[in-house]
Coordinates of C-alpha atoms and ligand atoms in Angstrom, one line a residue:
M1 CA -9.9 -4.1 -22.9
N2 CA -9.1 -1.2 -21.3
I3 CA -9.5 -0.7 -18.2
A4 CA -11.1 3.4 -18.3
S5 CA -14.2 0.6 -20.0
W6 CA -15.6 -0.2 -16.1
L7 CA -15.9 3.5 -15.6
Y8 CA -17.9 4.1 -19.2
R9 CA -20.2 1.1 -18.5
T10 CA -21.1 1.9 -14.9
A11 CA -21.8 5.6 -16.2
H12 CA -24.2 4.5 -18.2
R13 CA -25.7 2.0 -15.9
L14 CA -25.7 4.2 -13.1
P15 CA -25.5 7.6 -14.7
E16 CA -27.3 9.3 -11.6
R17 CA -24.8 7.7 -8.8
E18 CA -22.6 9.9 -6.4
A19 CA -19.4 8.9 -7.6
L20 CA -17.1 11.4 -6.0
F21 CA -16.7 12.9 -2.5
H22 CA -14.8 15.8 -1.4
G23 CA -15.1 14.9 2.7
E24 CA -18.5 14.4 2.9
K25 CA -19.6 16.5 -0.2
A26 CA -20.8 14.8 -3.3
I27 CA -19.0 16.6 -6.2
E28 CA -19.8 14.5 -9.3
T29 CA -22.2 11.9 -10.3
Y30 CA -21.1 8.8 -12.3
D31 CA -21.9 10.3 -15.1
G32 CA -20.3 13.8 -14.5
F33 CA -16.7 11.7 -12.9
A34 CA -16.9 10.1 -16.9
S35 CA -17.8 12.7 -18.7
R36 CA -14.5 14.6 -17.1
A37 CA -12.4 11.5 -17.7
A38 CA -13.4 11.6 -21.3
C39 CA -12.6 15.2 -21.9
L40 CA -9.6 15.5 -19.9
G41 CA -8.3 12.7 -21.8
Q42 CA -9.3 14.3 -25.0
A43 CA -7.7 17.1 -24.1
L44 CA -4.0 15.3 -23.5
R45 CA -4.7 13.7 -27.4
D46 CA -5.2 16.7 -28.0
R47 CA -1.6 18.0 -27.2
G48 CA 0.1 15.8 -28.8
L49 CA -0.8 12.5 -26.6
R50 CA 0.0 8.9 -28.8
S51 CA -1.0 5.5 -27.7
G52 CA 0.9 3.8 -24.7
E53 CA 3.0 7.2 -24.0
S54 CA 3.2 7.4 -20.6
V55 CA 2.3 10.4 -18.6
A56 CA 3.0 11.1 -15.0
I57 CA 1.1 12.4 -12.3
F58 CA 2.4 14.3 -9.5
M59 CA -0.3 15.9 -7.1
G60 CA -1.8 15.2 -3.3
N61 CA -4.8 13.3 -2.7
R62 CA -8.0 14.9 -4.2
P63 CA -10.7 14.0 -6.6
D64 CA -9.2 15.4 -9.8
Y65 CA -6.6 12.2 -9.1
L66 CA -9.2 9.5 -9.6
I67 CA -10.3 11.6 -12.5
S68 CA -6.4 11.8 -14.1
L69 CA -5.8 8.2 -13.7
F70 CA -9.0 7.8 -16.4
A71 CA -8.3 10.2 -18.4
I72 CA -4.5 8.9 -19.1
W73 CA -6.3 5.6 -19.7
W74 CA -9.4 6.8 -22.2
G75 CA -6.7 8.8 -24.1
G76 CA -4.8 5.6 -24.5
G77 CA -1.9 6.6 -22.3
V78 CA -0.1 4.5 -19.3
C79 CA -0.4 6.8 -15.6
V80 CA 3.1 7.0 -13.4
P81 CA 1.7 7.9 -9.9
I82 CA 4.3 9.7 -7.9
N83 CA 4.3 9.6 -4.4
A84 CA 3.0 13.4 -3.6
K85 CA 5.4 13.7 -0.7
L86 CA 8.8 12.9 -2.8
H87 CA 11.3 15.7 -3.4
P88 CA 11.0 17.5 -7.0
K89 CA 14.0 16.5 -7.7
E90 CA 13.0 12.8 -6.8
A91 CA 9.9 13.0 -9.2
A92 CA 11.3 14.6 -11.7
W93 CA 13.8 11.6 -11.4
I94 CA 11.1 9.2 -11.8
I95 CA 9.3 11.0 -15.2
A96 CA 12.1 11.2 -17.0
H97 CA 12.9 7.7 -16.1
S98 CA 9.9 6.6 -17.8
G99 CA 9.8 9.1 -20.2
S100 CA 6.2 10.5 -19.5
R101 CA 5.5 12.6 -21.7
F102 CA 3.1 14.7 -19.7
V103 CA 3.3 15.4 -15.8
L104 CA -0.7 16.4 -14.5
C105 CA 0.0 18.2 -11.5
D106 CA -2.3 20.6 -9.0
T107 CA -0.8 24.2 -8.2
E108 CA 1.7 23.3 -5.9
H109 CA 3.1 20.7 -7.2
A110 CA 3.8 22.1 -10.4
A111 CA 4.7 24.9 -8.7
D112 CA 7.4 22.7 -7.2
L113 CA 8.5 20.5 -10.5
R114 CA 8.5 23.9 -12.4
N115 CA 11.9 25.1 -9.8
V116 CA 13.4 21.3 -10.6
E117 CA 13.2 21.8 -14.7
A118 CA 11.5 18.6 -15.3
T119 CA 11.9 18.0 -19.1
S120 CA 8.0 16.5 -19.7
R121 CA 5.6 18.9 -20.3
I122 CA 4.0 19.7 -16.8
L123 CA 0.2 20.9 -16.6
D124 CA -1.6 22.3 -13.6
I125 CA -4.9 20.4 -13.9
T126 CA -6.8 23.0 -12.5
E127 CA -6.0 26.2 -15.2
M128 CA -7.0 23.6 -18.1
S129 CA -9.6 24.7 -19.3
L130 CA -11.6 21.8 -19.7
T131 CA -15.0 22.1 -21.7
P132 CA -17.7 20.5 -19.5
V133 CA -19.5 17.8 -21.3
V134 CA -23.1 17.0 -20.4
G135 CA -24.6 13.8 -20.7
E136 CA -22.8 10.6 -22.2
P137 CA -19.6 10.8 -23.2
S138 CA -18.5 11.4 -26.6
T139 CA -15.4 9.6 -27.1
L140 CA -15.0 5.5 -26.3
P141 CA -11.8 5.1 -23.7
E142 CA -8.9 3.4 -26.5
S143 CA -9.2 -0.5 -27.4
K144 CA -6.5 -2.3 -26.1
G145 CA -4.9 -5.7 -25.4
Q146 CA -4.4 -7.1 -22.4
D147 CA -0.8 -7.3 -22.3
D148 CA -0.5 -3.6 -23.1
L149 CA 0.5 -1.3 -20.2
A150 CA -1.4 0.9 -17.8
W151 CA 0.1 1.8 -14.4
V152 CA 3.6 2.1 -13.8
F153 CA 4.1 1.3 -10.1
Y154 CA 7.2 3.0 -8.6
T155 CA 8.1 0.8 -5.7
S156 CA 8.5 3.2 -2.3
G157 CA 12.2 2.9 -2.7
T158 CA 13.2 1.4 1.1
T159 CA 16.3 0.1 -0.3
G160 CA 18.1 2.9 -3.2
T161 CA 16.5 4.1 -6.2
P162 CA 12.7 3.3 -7.0
K163 CA 11.8 0.7 -9.7
G164 CA 8.9 1.1 -12.1
A165 CA 6.9 -2.3 -12.1
M166 CA 5.4 -2.2 -15.3
L167 CA 1.4 -3.2 -14.9
S168 CA -0.8 -4.5 -17.8
H169 CA -4.0 -3.5 -18.1
G170 CA -4.8 -7.4 -17.7
N171 CA -2.9 -7.0 -14.2
L172 CA -5.2 -4.3 -13.0
V173 CA -8.1 -6.5 -14.2
A174 CA -7.2 -9.2 -12.2
M175 CA -6.2 -7.4 -8.9
S176 CA -9.6 -5.7 -8.7
L177 CA -11.3 -8.8 -9.4
S178 CA -9.5 -10.8 -6.9
Y179 CA -10.3 -7.6 -4.6
L180 CA -13.9 -8.8 -4.9
A181 CA -13.6 -12.4 -4.8
D182 CA -11.6 -12.9 -1.8
V183 CA -10.8 -8.9 0.0
D184 CA -13.8 -7.0 0.1
D185 CA -17.1 -8.3 -2.1
L186 CA -17.9 -4.1 -2.9
R187 CA -21.5 -2.9 -3.6
P188 CA -22.6 0.4 -5.0
L189 CA -24.2 1.6 -1.5
D190 CA -20.5 1.3 0.1
C191 CA -17.7 3.6 -0.2
M192 CA -13.7 3.2 -0.5
L193 CA -12.6 6.0 1.1
Y194 CA -9.1 7.0 0.2
A195 CA -6.9 8.6 3.1
A196 CA -3.8 6.5 1.9
P197 CA -1.2 7.9 -1.0
L198 CA -3.1 7.3 -4.1
S199 CA -0.2 6.9 -5.9
H200 CA 0.0 3.3 -4.1
G201 CA -1.9 0.4 -2.9
A202 CA -5.4 2.4 -2.3
G203 CA -5.3 4.2 -5.5
L204 CA -5.4 0.5 -7.3
Y205 CA -8.3 0.1 -5.5
C206 CA -10.4 2.7 -6.8
L207 CA -10.9 0.0 -10.0
P208 CA -13.2 -2.3 -8.2
A209 CA -15.1 0.1 -6.3
V210 CA -15.6 1.6 -9.9
L211 CA -16.5 -1.7 -11.9
R212 CA -19.2 -2.0 -9.0
G213 CA -20.4 1.7 -9.1
A214 CA -19.7 2.2 -5.3
R215 CA -18.8 5.6 -4.0
H216 CA -15.0 7.5 -3.9
C217 CA -14.3 9.7 -0.9
I218 CA -11.5 11.8 -0.9
P219 CA -10.7 13.5 3.2
F220 CA -10.6 17.2 2.8
S221 CA -7.0 17.1 4.8
G222 CA -5.5 14.6 1.6
G223 CA -4.0 12.6 4.1
F224 CA -4.7 10.1 7.0
D225 CA -6.1 11.7 9.8
G226 CA -7.7 9.2 12.4
A227 CA -10.5 11.6 13.3
E228 CA -11.3 12.4 10.2
V229 CA -11.7 9.6 8.8
L230 CA -13.6 7.8 11.7
A231 CA -16.0 11.0 11.1
L232 CA -16.5 10.8 7.2
A233 CA -17.4 7.0 7.9
R234 CA -19.8 8.6 10.4
K235 CA -21.8 10.2 8.3
L236 CA -21.1 8.2 4.8
D237 CA -21.6 4.3 6.0
H238 CA -20.5 1.3 4.4
V239 CA -17.1 2.8 4.3
S240 CA -13.9 0.2 3.0
L241 CA -10.4 2.3 3.8
F242 CA -6.9 0.8 2.8
A243 CA -4.5 2.2 5.7
A244 CA -1.2 0.9 6.5
P245 CA -0.1 -0.6 10.1
T246 CA 0.7 2.8 11.2
M247 CA -2.6 4.0 10.4
V248 CA -4.8 1.7 11.7
R249 CA -2.8 2.0 15.1
R250 CA -3.6 6.0 14.6
L251 CA -6.9 5.3 14.2
T252 CA -7.5 3.0 17.0
D253 CA -5.5 5.8 19.0
A254 CA -8.7 8.1 17.8
A255 CA -11.2 6.2 18.2
L256 CA -10.0 5.4 22.4
Q257 CA -10.1 9.6 22.6
Q258 CA -13.0 10.8 21.3
R259 CA -15.3 7.0 22.7
Q260 CA -16.0 5.8 19.2
S261 CA -16.5 2.4 17.8
G262 CA -15.7 2.7 14.5
E263 CA -19.4 3.4 13.0
G264 CA -19.8 3.4 9.5
L265 CA -16.8 1.6 9.3
K266 CA -17.2 -1.5 6.7
T267 CA -13.9 -3.4 6.1
V268 CA -10.0 -2.2 7.2
I269 CA -7.9 -3.2 4.8
Y270 CA -4.4 -3.3 6.4
G271 CA -1.0 -4.1 4.7
G272 CA 2.2 -2.7 2.9
G273 CA 4.0 -4.2 6.1
P274 CA 4.0 -5.9 9.4
M275 CA 1.6 -5.5 11.3
Y276 CA 2.3 -6.5 15.3
Q277 CA -0.6 -8.9 17.0
A278 CA -0.9 -6.4 20.0
D279 CA -1.7 -4.0 17.3
L280 CA -4.1 -6.0 16.0
L281 CA -6.3 -7.0 19.1
R282 CA -6.3 -3.5 20.4
A283 CA -7.8 -2.6 17.1
M284 CA -9.9 -4.7 16.8
Q285 CA -11.8 -4.5 20.0
V286 CA -11.9 -0.5 19.5
L287 CA -13.5 -0.7 16.3
G288 CA -14.7 -4.6 15.9
P289 CA -14.1 -7.1 13.6
K290 CA -13.6 -5.5 10.2
F291 CA -10.5 -5.8 9.5
T292 CA -8.7 -7.6 6.3
Q293 CA -5.4 -8.5 5.8
I294 CA -3.5 -8.2 2.3
Y295 CA 0.0 -8.6 1.8
G296 CA 1.5 -7.7 -1.7
Q297 CA 4.1 -5.3 -3.3
G298 CA 4.1 -3.2 -6.4
E299 CA 4.9 -6.2 -8.5
S300 CA 2.1 -8.2 -7.9
P301 CA 0.2 -5.2 -6.8
M302 CA -2.5 -5.8 -3.5
T303 CA -2.5 -8.9 -4.5
I304 CA -0.2 -12.2 -2.9
T305 CA -2.2 -13.4 -0.2
V306 CA -5.0 -12.6 2.0
L307 CA -5.6 -12.5 6.0
S308 CA -10.4 -12.2 5.3
I309 CA -12.6 -11.2 7.9
P310 CA -13.4 -14.7 9.2
D311 CA -10.0 -15.8 9.6
H312 CA -9.7 -13.0 11.8
G313 CA -12.0 -14.2 14.3
S314 CA -14.2 -12.6 17.4
I315 CA -13.1 -10.1 19.5
D316 CA -13.1 -12.4 22.3
L317 CA -11.4 -15.1 20.1
P318 CA -9.0 -14.0 17.2
G319 CA -9.1 -16.7 14.9
P320 CA -5.9 -19.5 15.1
H321 CA -4.1 -17.9 11.8
I322 CA -4.5 -14.2 13.0
G323 CA -0.3 -14.1 13.3
T324 CA 0.1 -15.1 9.6
V325 CA -0.6 -13.0 6.3
G326 CA -3.5 -15.3 5.1
R327 CA -4.0 -17.9 2.0
P328 CA -3.0 -16.9 -1.6
H329 CA -5.2 -14.6 -3.3
S330 CA -7.8 -17.1 -6.2
V331 CA -5.3 -15.1 -9.3
V332 CA -2.2 -16.3 -7.7
D333 CA 0.2 -19.2 -7.3
I334 CA 2.7 -18.9 -4.1
R335 CA 5.9 -21.1 -3.3
I336 CA 8.5 -21.1 -0.9
T337 CA 11.9 -21.7 -2.4
R338 CA 15.6 -22.5 -0.9
D339 CA 18.5 -21.3 -3.6
G340 CA 15.7 -21.8 -6.4
R341 CA 13.8 -25.1 -5.4
P342 CA 10.6 -25.3 -4.2
V343 CA 10.2 -26.6 -0.4
P344 CA 7.9 -28.4 1.7
P345 CA 5.1 -26.7 4.1
G346 CA 7.0 -25.8 7.0
I347 CA 10.2 -24.8 6.2
S348 CA 10.7 -21.4 5.3
G349 CA 12.3 -19.7 2.3
E350 CA 11.7 -17.1 0.1
V351 CA 8.3 -16.3 -1.1
E352 CA 7.2 -16.6 -5.4
V353 CA 4.6 -15.3 -6.3
R354 CA 3.0 -16.3 -9.7
G355 CA -0.2 -15.7 -11.7
A356 CA -2.7 -12.8 -13.7
T357 CA -1.1 -10.1 -11.6
V358 CA 2.3 -10.9 -11.9
M359 CA 4.3 -7.3 -13.5
Q360 CA 5.3 -7.5 -17.3
G361 CA 8.7 -6.8 -15.4
Y362 CA 10.9 -3.2 -14.7
L363 CA 10.9 -0.6 -16.6
N364 CA 14.0 0.3 -18.7
D365 CA 16.0 -2.4 -16.1
P366 CA 16.1 -5.6 -17.8
A367 CA 18.9 -7.1 -15.3
A368 CA 16.5 -6.1 -12.1
T369 CA 13.8 -7.9 -14.1
G370 CA 15.8 -11.4 -14.8
R371 CA 17.1 -11.1 -11.0
S372 CA 13.2 -10.8 -10.1
L373 CA 11.4 -12.8 -12.7
R374 CA 12.6 -16.2 -13.1
D375 CA 9.7 -18.9 -15.5
G376 CA 6.9 -16.6 -14.2
W377 CA 7.6 -16.8 -10.9
L378 CA 8.2 -13.8 -9.3
M379 CA 10.7 -13.6 -6.4
T380 CA 9.4 -11.3 -3.9
G381 CA 12.6 -11.0 -1.7
D382 CA 10.5 -12.0 1.3
I383 CA 11.2 -14.6 3.7
G384 CA 8.2 -17.0 5.1
T385 CA 7.1 -20.8 5.2
I386 CA 3.6 -22.2 4.8
G387 CA 1.8 -23.7 7.5
A388 CA -1.3 -25.5 8.4
E389 CA -4.2 -25.4 5.4
G390 CA -2.5 -23.4 3.7
Y391 CA -1.3 -19.7 5.4
L392 CA 1.8 -18.1 4.7
T393 CA 3.8 -16.8 7.5
L394 CA 5.5 -14.1 7.0
A395 CA 9.3 -13.9 9.0
D396 CA 11.4 -10.9 7.0
R397 CA 13.0 -9.8 3.9
S398 CA 15.6 -11.5 3.6
K399 CA 18.1 -8.5 4.1
D400 CA 16.7 -7.8 7.5
V401 CA 17.6 -11.3 9.1
I402 CA 19.6 -11.4 11.8
I403 CA 22.6 -13.7 11.8
S404 CA 23.9 -13.5 15.2
G405 CA 26.7 -16.2 16.5
G406 CA 26.2 -18.4 13.1
S407 CA 22.4 -18.6 14.2
N408 CA 19.5 -16.6 11.8
I409 CA 16.7 -14.1 14.0
Y410 CA 14.0 -12.8 13.0
P411 CA 13.3 -9.3 13.9
R412 CA 9.8 -10.0 13.1
E413 CA 9.8 -12.2 16.5
V414 CA 11.6 -10.2 18.8
E415 CA 9.4 -7.2 18.0
E416 CA 6.6 -8.4 18.5
V417 CA 7.6 -9.8 22.1
L418 CA 8.8 -6.1 22.7
L419 CA 5.4 -4.9 21.7
N420 CA 3.4 -6.6 24.8
H421 CA 5.0 -4.2 27.1
P422 CA 2.7 -1.3 27.7
A423 CA 5.7 1.5 27.2
I424 CA 6.1 0.4 23.9
H425 CA 4.5 2.5 21.7
E426 CA 6.8 1.6 18.8
V427 CA 9.7 -0.7 17.9
S428 CA 12.7 -2.0 15.2
V429 CA 15.1 -4.9 15.4
I430 CA 17.8 -4.3 13.9
G431 CA 21.4 -6.1 13.8
L432 CA 24.6 -4.2 14.2
P433 CA 27.5 -5.7 12.9
D434 CA 30.1 -6.9 16.2
P435 CA 33.5 -8.4 16.2
E436 CA 32.9 -11.5 18.1
W437 CA 29.3 -12.0 16.8
G438 CA 28.8 -11.2 13.4
E439 CA 26.1 -9.1 13.9
I440 CA 24.5 -8.0 17.6
V441 CA 20.5 -7.8 18.6
M442 CA 19.6 -4.3 18.6
A443 CA 16.6 -2.9 19.8
A444 CA 15.0 0.6 18.5
I445 CA 12.0 1.4 20.8
V446 CA 9.8 4.8 21.4
A447 CA 8.5 4.2 24.8
T448 CA 5.8 6.0 26.3
G449 CA 7.4 7.5 30.1
D450 CA 10.5 7.3 31.3
N451 CA 11.1 4.2 33.5
P452 CA 14.6 3.9 34.2
R453 CA 14.1 0.1 34.7
L454 CA 12.0 -0.5 31.3
E455 CA 15.2 -2.0 29.8
D456 CA 15.2 -5.0 32.1
E457 CA 11.7 -5.5 32.4
L458 CA 12.0 -6.2 28.4
D459 CA 15.1 -8.6 29.0
R460 CA 12.7 -10.2 31.0
L461 CA 10.0 -10.4 28.7
C462 CA 12.1 -12.0 26.4
C463 CA 13.3 -14.5 28.5
D464 CA 9.6 -15.9 29.0
A465 CA 8.7 -15.9 25.7
I466 CA 11.8 -16.6 23.1
A467 CA 15.1 -18.0 23.0
R468 CA 18.1 -16.4 25.1
F469 CA 20.3 -15.5 22.2
K470 CA 17.4 -13.4 20.1
R471 CA 17.2 -11.0 23.5
P472 CA 18.0 -7.6 22.3
K473 CA 21.9 -6.5 23.8
R474 CA 21.4 -3.6 23.4
Y475 CA 18.3 -0.6 23.4
V476 CA 18.5 3.0 22.1
R477 CA 15.5 5.0 23.7
L478 CA 14.5 7.5 20.0
P479 CA 12.0 10.3 20.3
E480 CA 10.7 8.2 16.6
L481 CA 11.7 5.5 14.0
P482 CA 12.5 7.1 10.6
K483 CA 9.8 6.0 8.0
N484 CA 9.1 6.5 4.5
Y485 CA 6.0 8.6 2.9
Y486 CA 4.6 5.3 3.4
G487 CA 5.0 5.0 7.1
K488 CA 6.5 2.3 6.7
I489 CA 10.0 1.9 9.1
L490 CA 13.4 2.4 7.3
K491 CA 15.5 -0.6 8.7
T492 CA 18.5 0.7 6.8
E493 CA 18.5 4.0 7.5
L494 CA 18.1 3.6 11.5
R495 CA 21.0 0.7 10.9
R496 CA 23.0 3.8 9.5
M497 CA 21.5 5.5 12.0
L498 CA 23.0 3.6 14.9
T499 CA 25.9 1.9 13.6
Ligands
AMP1 P1 6.0 -2.2 -1.8 O1 6.2 -2.9 -3.3 O2 6.8 -1.2 -1.6 O3 4.2 -2.4 -1.3 O4 6.5 -3.1 -0.7 C1 6.1 -4.3 -0.2 C2 6.9 -4.8 0.5 O5 5.8 -4.7 2.2 C3 6.3 -6.5 0.6 O6 7.5 -7.4 -0.2 C4 6.8 -7.3 2.3 O7 7.9 -7.2 2.6 C5 6.5 -5.7 2.9 N1 5.2 -5.6 2.9 C6 3.8 -5.9 2.0 N2 2.6 -6.7 2.6 C7 2.9 -6.9 3.8 C8 2.2 -7.6 4.8 N3 0.2 -8.2 4.7 N4 3.2 -8.1 6.4 C9 4.0 -8.1 6.0 N5 4.9 -7.0 4.9 C10 4.6 -7.2 4.3

């Protein structure tokens, strides 16, 4: 099944329903959304796109993004969404690596890309004179099998060169149904708001919203602005959005500043990186109990485990599993292994996942595919433990674990403790090479105020909460932490800066 059929069918069922919003303004009904996708899909075919060929998308968050995704599928192509904040040379690398036949851009990105000699054909979607289609789309989406490729998901590249996880139409169907079953049971009344990059998880979430005939809103700023999100939620009501943990923090700050309580927000789905408990509890206090956590990766998009709204408990009584990343999505199995062998609950090891959402492999990279997929199991590279009632607790990525004097130290555990100090705004704990200990624990902190005794206070906090050998031996104060375009802290970069 072609995933674009969902748009075709919803447009049939609910033609007059408002579908696309740019900021507060409704700009397209479902009928218009489907017609524009069909028309652009046909325009790509007319320009020579053949079935199964890739088309890259390099543009900021805007309504055209959603139209482009469906247009590519409609025309039988494979979408290659590229983070709009990448350098044009990095984008050109992905375009070449994916063998994209065309690149759909906004004017700004088209100009940037033309400067670096990308080989594919760059189409400025704002300039394409597409014949407006009124009424029902004339062509049906091209027929697809469930294993046919739909989306090449380039990993965010926190380490090294990005890899293209190949996701099929079947993978995307499974991800969407699991979203509706486990994360957020969307209704036509609801509105999916895209404040995180559409090239990543937020974009994938347009699929269940299309299936259910919900509204889609792209903020006018094209990015994440806490005050804007709060204003849009108030105006549009029943809003669901995906937010990286750093965005949740910014949303909470904005709400506190404006004395608001997240009116109109239905569900805030967070994930993509560790959410510290102190931040989560603060967010629940300010915005209410409307949080769902997901743990996933491009290779099993947004779908490994989920910590539901009821799992979070109430503001006064947080749920007992709030420090975990939840239980497996309905469509996958998870297991923990050591040296490739499954271990029982309570023992930590590498998290592996198997099921209908797991990628087909990495594009043009059989060696990396062989390292990541074994007997249908995807090796996530994350370390975790399955505990009581099947809840998964993530420690850290295996490469971030610090080995000091022969003992394993999980940075996340130390970070959680340090964040309880009111002056700590952000923190990242890393291991630095040391001749005596192998590695020593170092904490990079972003702190408010200039308390000269802060480090002593942090040390006492650690002594009260964790084993002495896990305490940072060194602290460094920084104005900010290095992050990638999705807001993830770049530990590799931090190590490079501080070594
Ligand atoms: P990406 O493929 O770029 O989305 O990165 C996926 C990685 O982000 C995972 O392998 C985890 O290391 C991390 N991650 C994703 N979701 C969570 C979560 N809820 N908590 C902690 N880490 C997460």
